[in-house]
Every structure is written in structure tokens, then in C-alpha cells.
Amino acid sequence: MAPKLSDSVEELRAAGNQSFRNGQYGEASALYERALRLLQARGSADPEEESVLYSNRAACYLKDGNCTDCIKDCTSALALVPFSIKPLLRRASAYEALEKYPLAYVDYKTVLQIDNSVASALEGINRITRALMDSLGPEWRLKLPPIPVVPVSVQKRWNSLSSENHKETAKNKSKETTTAKGRAPSAGDVERAKVLKEEGNELVKKGNHKKAIEKYSESLLFSSLESATYSNRALCHLVLKQYKEAVKDCTEALKLDGKNVKAFYRRAQAYKALKDYKSSLADISSLLQIEPRNGPAQKLQQEVNQNMN
């Protein structure tokens, strides 16, 4: 007998958590349900506790493959505390399992508005993007439901709650980048990197260079072997007048492809902006050896020479 469990929501939830960790999802679900009934019977409003219990029971349903009930519980949790990350992620996973890809995409995108470093959401977006491209064609974005705009107050609340988690995430990102440079990416990593790079390219076409930088950076986490991704990110840095960052990215691009004309040209532009005219002319010279009739490079060479005189 466990008499305390009959009158304590907190202990029922804790027992449910332990059962979940032990892989006893049915038992955990039953404990969360008892806690919900007890909480609701009390009549005292505690939306955050109730939301957590719905979200936890949804996790049990998801583990057992009961996606329909998972979605119902996540929706209940979000009705109580809108824009909570865990129920959004669990509902997205359930939608994905049911091949309801547009709805899964919306939930993953909503999570990334709140915290753009959530790895499971980034990975989910990559999978769903490929599925949507395959099923709906190149105009797939036009066929999506509206993506809700996350209020700034929610983002601030999440940032304050998870500042330590963000520090840890930054460390993990650094490790991922180091790992990506130190090993050959898998075929899946290369495909994810390609999708993210293409999303970055689309953002550049729309003039959203800040968001494009984020996409290119995410792409490089999966594969740092694509010279064009570095030179594309360098273009964004140039537009945003982040010249030192542009130089770094062009240098990385040229390590991977010594004949990357765009990298030479963009680094020359960045050096010119930094008034390092000798380095700028050296890059232009290297570019013209590859493409002697490159008009923009010839024009840039004239401009740099004029600045030196």
C-alpha cells in the first residue's frame, strides 16, 4: 500500500516519472491520470501542473504508439500553457508518425521560434522538409497551415527559465562543430546539410540575411565539407557589414576548394572594407588567374588600386 499517493498530486507525478524511466509506460500513464483526476477534483486552478501532467501522459502514449491520444493530451497541455516546448515536440512527433507532415512542420517551427537550438526540432524540420518536398512538390510552403507567431514574452520567459540549458547547448554545438570537422559525415548528415543550405539560399533571395546565416550555420553542424556553404554565409556577413566574419568564412571555403571564385571575390571585398588593400589585391589576383575575364573582379581591382593611390 502507498497511502500517500492517494492524496498527493506531487507524489503521484513523481511515481509516474519513475515508472516512465523504468519503461513502464502503461503504469506511468495510469499514475498521471490519477494525479490529473485528483488535481481536477480539488477545483484549485494550477494550469502549469495540469499542463505538465497532460504532457507527461502524452509522452507515455507516444512511447506506446498511441499517437491519437498523444495529440489530444498535448493539445490539452498547450491550451493550459501555450507554447510549452515539450508538448509541442511530442505532438510534432505524433503528427510525423501519422504522416501529417504539414502539422508536424508547424509544431517544429513553433518550437524553433521559442528556442532555435533545440536539436530534436532541427532534426525534425529537416526530415519533414524532405517529406513535404517529396509529397507536395516545390510549392510545398504555400500549402502549409499558418505558423503561429510566438509572443516575445514567451521567448523571454523561456530564456530566463533555461539560461543554464542554453549554456550547455552552446557547449554541445561547439562539440558538434568540432566533431563535424573531425569525421566524415554520414549520408543522412549530408542530406540534412543540403536541405538547410537550400533553405538558407531561399532566405538570401528574400533578403533575410540574418536568418540565412542561421540556416547555413545549422547546415555546417551536419557537414562542414561544403565550400559553397561557407562562401554563401560569407555573402550574408558582407551584406551585414560583418567583414571579419566574412574573411573567416571565405578562408574556410578556400581550404575546401582552392578554386572557389566566389570565396576569393568576397574575401577581397571584405579586405577592401577593412582597408587591407594588399590582401584584397592578392585575392583578386588569385581569382583572375582562374577566370581572367571576370568583370566584377576587374572592376574591384580598379577600385582597390584607386583607394591605394
PDB file of C-alpha atoms in Angstrom:
ATOM      1  CA  MET A   1       0.000   0.000   0.000  1.00  0.00           C
ATOM      2  CA  ALA A   2       1.096   3.534  -0.697  1.00  0.00           C
ATOM      3  CA  PRO A   3      -1.347   5.765   1.160  1.00  0.00           C
ATOM      4  CA  LYS A   4       0.485   8.985   0.405  1.00  0.00           C
ATOM      5  CA  LEU A   5      -0.039   8.501  -3.317  1.00  0.00           C
ATOM      6  CA  SER A   6      -3.808   8.708  -2.879  1.00  0.00           C
ATOM      7  CA  ASP A   7      -3.755  12.301  -1.658  1.00  0.00           C
ATOM      8  CA  SER A   8      -0.675  13.881  -3.202  1.00  0.00           C
ATOM      9  CA  VAL A   9      -0.560  15.047  -6.801  1.00  0.00           C
ATOM     10  CA  GLU A  10       3.177  15.653  -6.487  1.00  0.00           C
ATOM     11  CA  GLU A  11       3.897  12.100  -5.319  1.00  0.00           C
ATOM     12  CA  LEU A  12       1.663  10.577  -7.981  1.00  0.00           C
ATOM     13  CA  ARG A  13       3.544  12.557 -10.600  1.00  0.00           C
ATOM     14  CA  ALA A  14       6.908  11.540  -9.121  1.00  0.00           C
ATOM     15  CA  ALA A  15       5.840   7.878  -9.121  1.00  0.00           C
ATOM     16  CA  GLY A  16       4.712   8.262 -12.730  1.00  0.00           C
ATOM     17  CA  ASN A  17       8.072   9.733 -13.653  1.00  0.00           C
ATOM     18  CA  GLN A  18       9.869   6.797 -12.062  1.00  0.00           C
ATOM     19  CA  SER A  19       7.686   4.279 -13.896  1.00  0.00           C
ATOM     20  CA  PHE A  20       8.348   6.113 -17.157  1.00  0.00           C
ATOM     21  CA  ARG A  21      12.107   5.967 -16.577  1.00  0.00           C
ATOM     22  CA  ASN A  22      11.736   2.233 -15.939  1.00  0.00           C
ATOM     23  CA  GLY A  23       9.997   1.796 -19.277  1.00  0.00           C
ATOM     24  CA  GLN A  24       6.627   1.009 -17.657  1.00  0.00           C
ATOM     25  CA  TYR A  25       4.623   3.403 -19.806  1.00  0.00           C
ATOM     26  CA  GLY A  26       1.167   1.965 -19.119  1.00  0.00           C
ATOM     27  CA  GLU A  27       1.728   2.196 -15.360  1.00  0.00           C
ATOM     28  CA  ALA A  28       3.122   5.713 -15.683  1.00  0.00           C
ATOM     29  CA  SER A  29       0.114   6.792 -17.736  1.00  0.00           C
ATOM     30  CA  ALA A  30      -2.258   5.443 -15.073  1.00  0.00           C
ATOM     31  CA  LEU A  31      -0.398   7.354 -12.346  1.00  0.00           C
ATOM     32  CA  TYR A  32      -0.522  10.602 -14.302  1.00  0.00           C
ATOM     33  CA  GLU A  33      -4.234  10.061 -14.865  1.00  0.00           C
ATOM     34  CA  ARG A  34      -4.806   9.594 -11.118  1.00  0.00           C
ATOM     35  CA  ALA A  35      -2.891  12.803 -10.470  1.00  0.00           C
ATOM     36  CA  LEU A  36      -4.997  14.653 -13.051  1.00  0.00           C
ATOM     37  CA  ARG A  37      -8.251  13.424 -11.528  1.00  0.00           C
ATOM     38  CA  LEU A  38      -7.103  14.405  -8.061  1.00  0.00           C
ATOM     39  CA  LEU A  39      -5.983  17.847  -9.218  1.00  0.00           C
ATOM     40  CA  GLN A  40      -9.239  18.479 -11.050  1.00  0.00           C
ATOM     41  CA  ALA A  41     -11.328  17.190  -8.127  1.00  0.00           C
ATOM     42  CA  ARG A  42      -9.695  19.730  -5.827  1.00  0.00           C
ATOM     43  CA  GLY A  43     -11.029  22.510  -8.040  1.00  0.00           C
ATOM     44  CA  SER A  44      -7.950  24.668  -7.408  1.00  0.00           C
ATOM     45  CA  ALA A  45      -6.571  26.216 -10.590  1.00  0.00           C
ATOM     46  CA  ASP A  46      -2.997  25.094 -11.228  1.00  0.00           C
ATOM     47  CA  PRO A  47      -2.672  25.260 -15.027  1.00  0.00           C
ATOM     48  CA  GLU A  48       1.064  24.629 -15.082  1.00  0.00           C
ATOM     49  CA  GLU A  49       0.826  21.419 -13.023  1.00  0.00           C
ATOM     50  CA  GLU A  50      -2.147  20.224 -15.051  1.00  0.00           C
ATOM     51  CA  SER A  51      -0.343  21.004 -18.299  1.00  0.00           C
ATOM     52  CA  VAL A  52       2.717  19.010 -17.198  1.00  0.00           C
ATOM     53  CA  LEU A  53       0.562  16.011 -16.313  1.00  0.00           C
ATOM     54  CA  TYR A  54      -1.142  16.048 -19.719  1.00  0.00           C
ATOM     55  CA  SER A  55       2.229  16.397 -21.412  1.00  0.00           C
ATOM     56  CA  ASN A  56       3.726  13.540 -19.389  1.00  0.00           C
ATOM     57  CA  ARG A  57       0.801  11.250 -20.156  1.00  0.00           C
ATOM     58  CA  ALA A  58       1.195  12.210 -23.825  1.00  0.00           C
ATOM     59  CA  ALA A  59       4.811  11.008 -23.650  1.00  0.00           C
ATOM     60  CA  CYS A  60       3.548   7.627 -22.439  1.00  0.00           C
ATOM     61  CA  TYR A  61       1.050   7.412 -25.294  1.00  0.00           C
ATOM     62  CA  LEU A  62       3.778   8.312 -27.769  1.00  0.00           C
ATOM     63  CA  LYS A  63       6.060   5.586 -26.439  1.00  0.00           C
ATOM     64  CA  ASP A  64       3.239   3.059 -26.788  1.00  0.00           C
ATOM     65  CA  GLY A  65       2.468   4.201 -30.341  1.00  0.00           C
ATOM     66  CA  ASN A  66      -0.895   5.728 -29.410  1.00  0.00           C
ATOM     67  CA  CYS A  67      -0.386   8.883 -31.457  1.00  0.00           C
ATOM     68  CA  THR A  68      -4.022   9.979 -31.487  1.00  0.00           C
ATOM     69  CA  ASP A  69      -4.285  10.209 -27.690  1.00  0.00           C
ATOM     70  CA  CYS A  70      -0.815  11.737 -27.551  1.00  0.00           C
ATOM     71  CA  ILE A  71      -2.001  14.563 -29.798  1.00  0.00           C
ATOM     72  CA  LYS A  72      -5.150  15.081 -27.680  1.00  0.00           C
ATOM     73  CA  ASP A  73      -3.157  15.334 -24.448  1.00  0.00           C
ATOM     74  CA  CYS A  74      -0.548  17.656 -25.966  1.00  0.00           C
ATOM     75  CA  THR A  75      -3.330  19.917 -27.248  1.00  0.00           C
ATOM     76  CA  SER A  76      -4.854  19.967 -23.744  1.00  0.00           C
ATOM     77  CA  ALA A  77      -1.461  20.805 -22.247  1.00  0.00           C
ATOM     78  CA  LEU A  78      -0.958  23.655 -24.724  1.00  0.00           C
ATOM     79  CA  ALA A  79      -4.434  25.028 -24.062  1.00  0.00           C
ATOM     80  CA  LEU A  80      -3.420  25.403 -20.412  1.00  0.00           C
ATOM     81  CA  VAL A  81       0.104  26.746 -21.029  1.00  0.00           C
ATOM     82  CA  PRO A  82       0.504  27.901 -24.639  1.00  0.00           C
ATOM     83  CA  PHE A  83       3.865  27.474 -26.405  1.00  0.00           C
ATOM     84  CA  SER A  84       5.261  24.875 -23.986  1.00  0.00           C
ATOM     85  CA  ILE A  85       8.146  23.141 -25.714  1.00  0.00           C
ATOM     86  CA  LYS A  86       7.669  19.540 -24.569  1.00  0.00           C
ATOM     87  CA  PRO A  87       4.040  19.122 -25.656  1.00  0.00           C
ATOM     88  CA  LEU A  88       4.848  20.871 -28.944  1.00  0.00           C
ATOM     89  CA  LEU A  89       7.684  18.422 -29.612  1.00  0.00           C
ATOM     90  CA  ARG A  90       5.606  15.395 -28.587  1.00  0.00           C
ATOM     91  CA  ARG A  91       2.683  16.473 -30.741  1.00  0.00           C
ATOM     92  CA  ALA A  92       5.029  17.080 -33.672  1.00  0.00           C
ATOM     93  CA  SER A  93       6.452  13.568 -33.276  1.00  0.00           C
ATOM     94  CA  ALA A  94       2.954  12.100 -33.202  1.00  0.00           C
ATOM     95  CA  TYR A  95       1.888  14.052 -36.296  1.00  0.00           C
ATOM     96  CA  GLU A  96       5.057  12.880 -38.037  1.00  0.00           C
ATOM     97  CA  ALA A  97       4.359   9.248 -37.147  1.00  0.00           C
ATOM     98  CA  LEU A  98       0.842   9.650 -38.596  1.00  0.00           C
ATOM     99  CA  GLU A  99       2.382  11.242 -41.726  1.00  0.00           C
ATOM    100  CA  LYS A 100       0.551  14.506 -41.043  1.00  0.00           C
ATOM    101  CA  TYR A 101       3.660  16.355 -42.184  1.00  0.00           C
ATOM    102  CA  PRO A 102       2.277  19.912 -42.542  1.00  0.00           C
ATOM    103  CA  LEU A 103       1.019  19.866 -38.932  1.00  0.00           C
ATOM    104  CA  ALA A 104       4.305  18.390 -37.705  1.00  0.00           C
ATOM    105  CA  TYR A 105       6.205  21.121 -39.574  1.00  0.00           C
ATOM    106  CA  VAL A 106       4.148  23.851 -37.873  1.00  0.00           C
ATOM    107  CA  ASP A 107       4.856  22.466 -34.383  1.00  0.00           C
ATOM    108  CA  TYR A 108       8.591  22.013 -35.027  1.00  0.00           C
ATOM    109  CA  LYS A 109       8.793  25.552 -36.455  1.00  0.00           C
ATOM    110  CA  THR A 110       6.950  26.929 -33.431  1.00  0.00           C
ATOM    111  CA  VAL A 111       9.487  25.294 -31.114  1.00  0.00           C
ATOM    112  CA  LEU A 112      12.351  26.864 -33.078  1.00  0.00           C
ATOM    113  CA  GLN A 113      10.774  30.305 -32.669  1.00  0.00           C
ATOM    114  CA  ILE A 114      10.995  29.787 -28.918  1.00  0.00           C
ATOM    115  CA  ASP A 115      14.471  28.251 -28.913  1.00  0.00           C
ATOM    116  CA  ASN A 116      16.313  27.775 -32.207  1.00  0.00           C
ATOM    117  CA  SER A 117      18.878  25.456 -30.623  1.00  0.00           C
ATOM    118  CA  VAL A 118      16.532  22.531 -29.844  1.00  0.00           C
ATOM    119  CA  ALA A 119      18.256  19.662 -31.661  1.00  0.00           C
ATOM    120  CA  SER A 120      15.201  17.409 -31.948  1.00  0.00           C
ATOM    121  CA  ALA A 121      13.235  20.244 -33.579  1.00  0.00           C
ATOM    122  CA  LEU A 122      16.074  20.988 -36.010  1.00  0.00           C
ATOM    123  CA  GLU A 123      16.316  17.325 -36.957  1.00  0.00           C
ATOM    124  CA  GLY A 124      12.525  17.097 -37.228  1.00  0.00           C
ATOM    125  CA  ILE A 125      12.352  20.108 -39.549  1.00  0.00           C
ATOM    126  CA  ASN A 126      14.963  18.531 -41.819  1.00  0.00           C
ATOM    127  CA  ARG A 127      13.039  15.248 -42.051  1.00  0.00           C
ATOM    128  CA  ILE A 128       9.692  16.948 -42.561  1.00  0.00           C
ATOM    129  CA  THR A 129      11.050  19.343 -45.179  1.00  0.00           C
ATOM    130  CA  ARG A 130      12.243  16.429 -47.295  1.00  0.00           C
ATOM    131  CA  ALA A 131       8.915  14.628 -46.844  1.00  0.00           C
ATOM    132  CA  LEU A 132       6.952  17.746 -47.831  1.00  0.00           C
ATOM    133  CA  MET A 133       9.130  18.353 -50.876  1.00  0.00           C
ATOM    134  CA  ASP A 134       8.542  14.759 -51.956  1.00  0.00           C
ATOM    135  CA  SER A 135       4.786  14.752 -51.316  1.00  0.00           C
ATOM    136  CA  LEU A 136       3.746  18.325 -52.193  1.00  0.00           C
ATOM    137  CA  GLY A 137       6.409  19.372 -54.698  1.00  0.00           C
ATOM    138  CA  PRO A 138       8.445  22.600 -54.945  1.00  0.00           C
ATOM    139  CA  GLU A 139       5.500  24.797 -53.893  1.00  0.00           C
ATOM    140  CA  TRP A 140       5.065  22.914 -50.608  1.00  0.00           C
ATOM    141  CA  ARG A 141       5.476  26.014 -48.439  1.00  0.00           C
ATOM    142  CA  LEU A 142       2.339  27.528 -49.960  1.00  0.00           C
ATOM    143  CA  LYS A 143       0.309  24.539 -48.803  1.00  0.00           C
ATOM    144  CA  LEU A 144       1.184  24.752 -45.096  1.00  0.00           C
ATOM    145  CA  PRO A 145      -1.199  25.796 -42.316  1.00  0.00           C
ATOM    146  CA  PRO A 146      -0.342  29.171 -40.744  1.00  0.00           C
ATOM    147  CA  ILE A 147       2.557  29.073 -38.291  1.00  0.00           C
ATOM    148  CA  PRO A 148       1.676  30.900 -35.062  1.00  0.00           C
ATOM    149  CA  VAL A 149       3.841  33.844 -34.057  1.00  0.00           C
ATOM    150  CA  VAL A 150       5.370  33.258 -30.633  1.00  0.00           C
ATOM    151  CA  PRO A 151       4.989  36.341 -28.394  1.00  0.00           C
ATOM    152  CA  VAL A 152       8.195  37.973 -27.214  1.00  0.00           C
ATOM    153  CA  SER A 153       7.038  37.477 -23.611  1.00  0.00           C
ATOM    154  CA  VAL A 154       7.079  33.696 -24.124  1.00  0.00           C
ATOM    155  CA  GLN A 155      10.582  33.814 -25.579  1.00  0.00           C
ATOM    156  CA  LYS A 156      11.800  35.907 -22.650  1.00  0.00           C
ATOM    157  CA  ARG A 157      10.173  33.519 -20.170  1.00  0.00           C
ATOM    158  CA  TRP A 158      11.816  30.537 -21.819  1.00  0.00           C
ATOM    159  CA  ASN A 159      15.199  32.280 -21.920  1.00  0.00           C
ATOM    160  CA  SER A 160      15.019  33.055 -18.208  1.00  0.00           C
ATOM    161  CA  LEU A 161      13.960  29.511 -17.350  1.00  0.00           C
ATOM    162  CA  SER A 162      16.635  27.852 -19.433  1.00  0.00           C
ATOM    163  CA  SER A 163      19.697  30.097 -19.333  1.00  0.00           C
ATOM    164  CA  GLU A 164      21.803  27.259 -17.972  1.00  0.00           C
ATOM    165  CA  ASN A 165      20.431  24.917 -20.622  1.00  0.00           C
ATOM    166  CA  HIS A 166      21.422  27.426 -23.278  1.00  0.00           C
ATOM    167  CA  LYS A 167      24.987  27.471 -21.957  1.00  0.00           C
ATOM    168  CA  GLU A 168      25.078  23.708 -22.175  1.00  0.00           C
ATOM    169  CA  THR A 169      23.589  23.835 -25.667  1.00  0.00           C
ATOM    170  CA  ALA A 170      26.306  26.231 -26.772  1.00  0.00           C
ATOM    171  CA  LYS A 171      28.919  23.789 -25.496  1.00  0.00           C
ATOM    172  CA  ASN A 172      27.221  20.962 -27.345  1.00  0.00           C
ATOM    173  CA  LYS A 173      27.096  22.999 -30.549  1.00  0.00           C
ATOM    174  CA  SER A 174      30.810  23.649 -30.248  1.00  0.00           C
ATOM    175  CA  LYS A 175      31.369  19.923 -29.777  1.00  0.00           C
ATOM    176  CA  GLU A 176      29.168  19.151 -32.769  1.00  0.00           C
ATOM    177  CA  THR A 177      31.122  21.564 -34.943  1.00  0.00           C
ATOM    178  CA  THR A 178      34.399  20.042 -33.812  1.00  0.00           C
ATOM    179  CA  THR A 179      33.020  16.576 -34.423  1.00  0.00           C
ATOM    180  CA  ALA A 180      31.741  17.545 -37.856  1.00  0.00           C
ATOM    181  CA  LYS A 181      35.198  18.762 -38.811  1.00  0.00           C
ATOM    182  CA  GLY A 182      36.887  15.717 -37.353  1.00  0.00           C
ATOM    183  CA  ARG A 183      34.843  12.977 -39.046  1.00  0.00           C
ATOM    184  CA  ALA A 184      33.257  12.178 -42.352  1.00  0.00           C
ATOM    185  CA  PRO A 185      29.526  12.998 -42.206  1.00  0.00           C
ATOM    186  CA  SER A 186      27.025  10.236 -42.847  1.00  0.00           C
ATOM    187  CA  ALA A 187      24.818  10.234 -45.937  1.00  0.00           C
ATOM    188  CA  GLY A 188      21.948  11.428 -43.726  1.00  0.00           C
ATOM    189  CA  ASP A 189      24.055  14.288 -42.374  1.00  0.00           C
ATOM    190  CA  VAL A 190      24.996  15.355 -45.896  1.00  0.00           C
ATOM    191  CA  GLU A 191      21.352  15.322 -46.963  1.00  0.00           C
ATOM    192  CA  ARG A 192      20.283  17.364 -43.915  1.00  0.00           C
ATOM    193  CA  ALA A 193      23.107  19.840 -44.586  1.00  0.00           C
ATOM    194  CA  LYS A 194      21.971  20.184 -48.201  1.00  0.00           C
ATOM    195  CA  VAL A 195      18.346  20.890 -47.213  1.00  0.00           C
ATOM    196  CA  LEU A 196      19.419  23.531 -44.694  1.00  0.00           C
ATOM    197  CA  LYS A 197      21.761  25.161 -47.213  1.00  0.00           C
ATOM    198  CA  GLU A 198      18.909  25.372 -49.730  1.00  0.00           C
ATOM    199  CA  GLU A 199      16.698  26.980 -47.079  1.00  0.00           C
ATOM    200  CA  GLY A 200      19.484  29.499 -46.473  1.00  0.00           C
ATOM    201  CA  ASN A 201      19.680  30.226 -50.208  1.00  0.00           C
ATOM    202  CA  GLU A 202      15.933  30.894 -50.312  1.00  0.00           C
ATOM    203  CA  LEU A 203      16.251  33.325 -47.401  1.00  0.00           C
ATOM    204  CA  VAL A 204      19.062  35.167 -49.198  1.00  0.00           C
ATOM    205  CA  LYS A 205      16.804  35.586 -52.243  1.00  0.00           C
ATOM    206  CA  LYS A 206      14.221  37.152 -49.932  1.00  0.00           C
ATOM    207  CA  GLY A 207      16.832  39.475 -48.410  1.00  0.00           C
ATOM    208  CA  ASN A 208      16.689  37.868 -44.962  1.00  0.00           C
ATOM    209  CA  HIS A 209      20.438  37.543 -44.431  1.00  0.00           C
ATOM    210  CA  LYS A 210      20.343  37.151 -40.653  1.00  0.00           C
ATOM    211  CA  LYS A 211      18.062  34.114 -40.851  1.00  0.00           C
ATOM    212  CA  ALA A 212      20.110  32.779 -43.752  1.00  0.00           C
ATOM    213  CA  ILE A 213      23.232  32.833 -41.564  1.00  0.00           C
ATOM    214  CA  GLU A 214      21.369  30.680 -39.022  1.00  0.00           C
ATOM    215  CA  LYS A 215      20.443  28.156 -41.723  1.00  0.00           C
ATOM    216  CA  TYR A 216      23.979  27.981 -43.100  1.00  0.00           C
ATOM    217  CA  SER A 217      25.345  27.566 -39.569  1.00  0.00           C
ATOM    218  CA  GLU A 218      22.904  24.713 -38.908  1.00  0.00           C
ATOM    219  CA  SER A 219      23.938  23.138 -42.201  1.00  0.00           C
ATOM    220  CA  LEU A 220      27.595  23.239 -41.199  1.00  0.00           C
ATOM    221  CA  LEU A 221      26.783  21.413 -37.961  1.00  0.00           C
ATOM    222  CA  PHE A 222      25.789  18.408 -40.053  1.00  0.00           C
ATOM    223  CA  SER A 223      28.538  18.684 -42.656  1.00  0.00           C
ATOM    224  CA  SER A 224      31.418  21.160 -42.747  1.00  0.00           C
ATOM    225  CA  LEU A 225      32.774  19.846 -46.058  1.00  0.00           C
ATOM    226  CA  GLU A 226      30.743  22.066 -48.399  1.00  0.00           C
ATOM    227  CA  SER A 227      32.817  25.028 -49.590  1.00  0.00           C
ATOM    228  CA  ALA A 228      29.786  26.830 -51.017  1.00  0.00           C
ATOM    229  CA  THR A 229      28.036  26.901 -47.629  1.00  0.00           C
ATOM    230  CA  TYR A 230      30.921  28.899 -46.155  1.00  0.00           C
ATOM    231  CA  SER A 231      31.094  31.278 -49.119  1.00  0.00           C
ATOM    232  CA  ASN A 232      27.306  31.744 -49.049  1.00  0.00           C
ATOM    233  CA  ARG A 233      27.423  32.586 -45.353  1.00  0.00           C
ATOM    234  CA  ALA A 234      30.276  34.975 -46.118  1.00  0.00           C
ATOM    235  CA  LEU A 235      27.983  36.829 -48.545  1.00  0.00           C
ATOM    236  CA  CYS A 236      25.484  37.347 -45.722  1.00  0.00           C
ATOM    237  CA  HIS A 237      28.224  38.640 -43.430  1.00  0.00           C
ATOM    238  CA  LEU A 238      29.268  41.100 -46.159  1.00  0.00           C
ATOM    239  CA  VAL A 239      25.734  42.428 -46.538  1.00  0.00           C
ATOM    240  CA  LEU A 240      25.502  42.859 -42.756  1.00  0.00           C
ATOM    241  CA  LYS A 241      28.951  44.562 -42.727  1.00  0.00           C
ATOM    242  CA  GLN A 242      30.443  41.780 -40.608  1.00  0.00           C
ATOM    243  CA  TYR A 243      33.673  41.867 -42.555  1.00  0.00           C
ATOM    244  CA  LYS A 244      35.943  39.884 -40.243  1.00  0.00           C
ATOM    245  CA  GLU A 245      33.432  37.045 -40.139  1.00  0.00           C
ATOM    246  CA  ALA A 246      33.245  37.162 -43.951  1.00  0.00           C
ATOM    247  CA  VAL A 247      37.027  36.798 -44.182  1.00  0.00           C
ATOM    248  CA  LYS A 248      36.952  33.776 -41.862  1.00  0.00           C
ATOM    249  CA  ASP A 249      34.218  32.040 -43.839  1.00  0.00           C
ATOM    250  CA  CYS A 250      35.925  32.670 -47.175  1.00  0.00           C
ATOM    251  CA  THR A 251      39.158  31.286 -45.763  1.00  0.00           C
ATOM    252  CA  GLU A 252      37.336  28.110 -44.671  1.00  0.00           C
ATOM    253  CA  ALA A 253      35.709  27.870 -48.106  1.00  0.00           C
ATOM    254  CA  LEU A 254      39.078  28.125 -49.850  1.00  0.00           C
ATOM    255  CA  LYS A 255      40.581  25.430 -47.632  1.00  0.00           C
ATOM    256  CA  LEU A 256      37.934  23.101 -49.033  1.00  0.00           C
ATOM    257  CA  ASP A 257      38.062  24.378 -52.621  1.00  0.00           C
ATOM    258  CA  GLY A 258      41.094  26.405 -53.663  1.00  0.00           C
ATOM    259  CA  LYS A 259      39.328  27.483 -56.858  1.00  0.00           C
ATOM    260  CA  ASN A 260      36.180  28.852 -55.254  1.00  0.00           C
ATOM    261  CA  VAL A 261      35.937  32.092 -57.231  1.00  0.00           C
ATOM    262  CA  LYS A 262      33.124  33.498 -55.096  1.00  0.00           C
ATOM    263  CA  ALA A 263      35.181  32.985 -51.936  1.00  0.00           C
ATOM    264  CA  PHE A 264      38.158  34.856 -53.426  1.00  0.00           C
ATOM    265  CA  TYR A 265      35.898  37.688 -54.598  1.00  0.00           C
ATOM    266  CA  ARG A 266      34.003  38.025 -51.320  1.00  0.00           C
ATOM    267  CA  ARG A 267      37.157  37.904 -49.227  1.00  0.00           C
ATOM    268  CA  ALA A 268      38.646  40.587 -51.473  1.00  0.00           C
ATOM    269  CA  GLN A 269      35.524  42.698 -50.861  1.00  0.00           C
ATOM    270  CA  ALA A 270      35.816  42.160 -47.113  1.00  0.00           C
ATOM    271  CA  TYR A 271      39.530  43.036 -47.100  1.00  0.00           C
ATOM    272  CA  LYS A 272      38.729  46.204 -49.063  1.00  0.00           C
ATOM    273  CA  ALA A 273      36.114  47.201 -46.468  1.00  0.00           C
ATOM    274  CA  LEU A 274      38.685  46.546 -43.738  1.00  0.00           C
ATOM    275  CA  LYS A 275      41.191  48.713 -45.708  1.00  0.00           C
ATOM    276  CA  ASP A 276      43.574  45.771 -46.077  1.00  0.00           C
ATOM    277  CA  TYR A 277      44.177  46.621 -49.712  1.00  0.00           C
ATOM    278  CA  LYS A 278      47.220  44.402 -50.257  1.00  0.00           C
ATOM    279  CA  SER A 279      45.306  41.290 -49.151  1.00  0.00           C
ATOM    280  CA  SER A 280      42.358  42.359 -51.285  1.00  0.00           C
ATOM    281  CA  LEU A 281      44.552  42.690 -54.389  1.00  0.00           C
ATOM    282  CA  ALA A 282      46.177  39.325 -53.663  1.00  0.00           C
ATOM    283  CA  ASP A 283      42.765  37.632 -53.664  1.00  0.00           C
ATOM    284  CA  ILE A 284      41.714  39.437 -56.836  1.00  0.00           C
ATOM    285  CA  SER A 285      44.954  38.312 -58.489  1.00  0.00           C
ATOM    286  CA  SER A 286      44.282  34.698 -57.480  1.00  0.00           C
ATOM    287  CA  LEU A 287      40.736  34.962 -58.822  1.00  0.00           C
ATOM    288  CA  LEU A 288      41.876  36.406 -62.172  1.00  0.00           C
ATOM    289  CA  GLN A 289      44.325  33.546 -62.592  1.00  0.00           C
ATOM    290  CA  ILE A 290      41.321  31.213 -62.505  1.00  0.00           C
ATOM    291  CA  GLU A 291      38.957  33.473 -64.500  1.00  0.00           C
ATOM    292  CA  PRO A 292      40.997  36.107 -66.401  1.00  0.00           C
ATOM    293  CA  ARG A 293      37.885  37.775 -67.850  1.00  0.00           C
ATOM    294  CA  ASN A 294      35.905  38.065 -64.619  1.00  0.00           C
ATOM    295  CA  GLY A 295      34.343  41.535 -64.971  1.00  0.00           C
ATOM    296  CA  PRO A 296      33.353  42.181 -61.329  1.00  0.00           C
ATOM    297  CA  ALA A 297      36.864  41.202 -60.191  1.00  0.00           C
ATOM    298  CA  GLN A 298      38.479  43.549 -62.719  1.00  0.00           C
ATOM    299  CA  LYS A 299      36.232  46.378 -61.540  1.00  0.00           C
ATOM    300  CA  LEU A 300      37.020  45.643 -57.880  1.00  0.00           C
ATOM    301  CA  GLN A 301      40.737  45.630 -58.734  1.00  0.00           C
ATOM    302  CA  GLN A 302      40.422  49.132 -60.182  1.00  0.00           C
ATOM    303  CA  GLU A 303      38.560  50.379 -57.100  1.00  0.00           C
ATOM    304  CA  VAL A 304      41.176  48.974 -54.722  1.00  0.00           C
ATOM    305  CA  ASN A 305      44.025  50.474 -56.765  1.00  0.00           C
ATOM    306  CA  GLN A 306      42.296  53.851 -56.650  1.00  0.00           C
ATOM    307  CA  ASN A 307      41.966  53.598 -52.873  1.00  0.00           C
ATOM    308  CA  MET A 308      45.678  52.851 -52.565  1.00  0.00           C
ATOM    309  CA  ASN A 309      46.674  55.923 -54.607  1.00  0.00           C
TER     310      ASN A 309
END
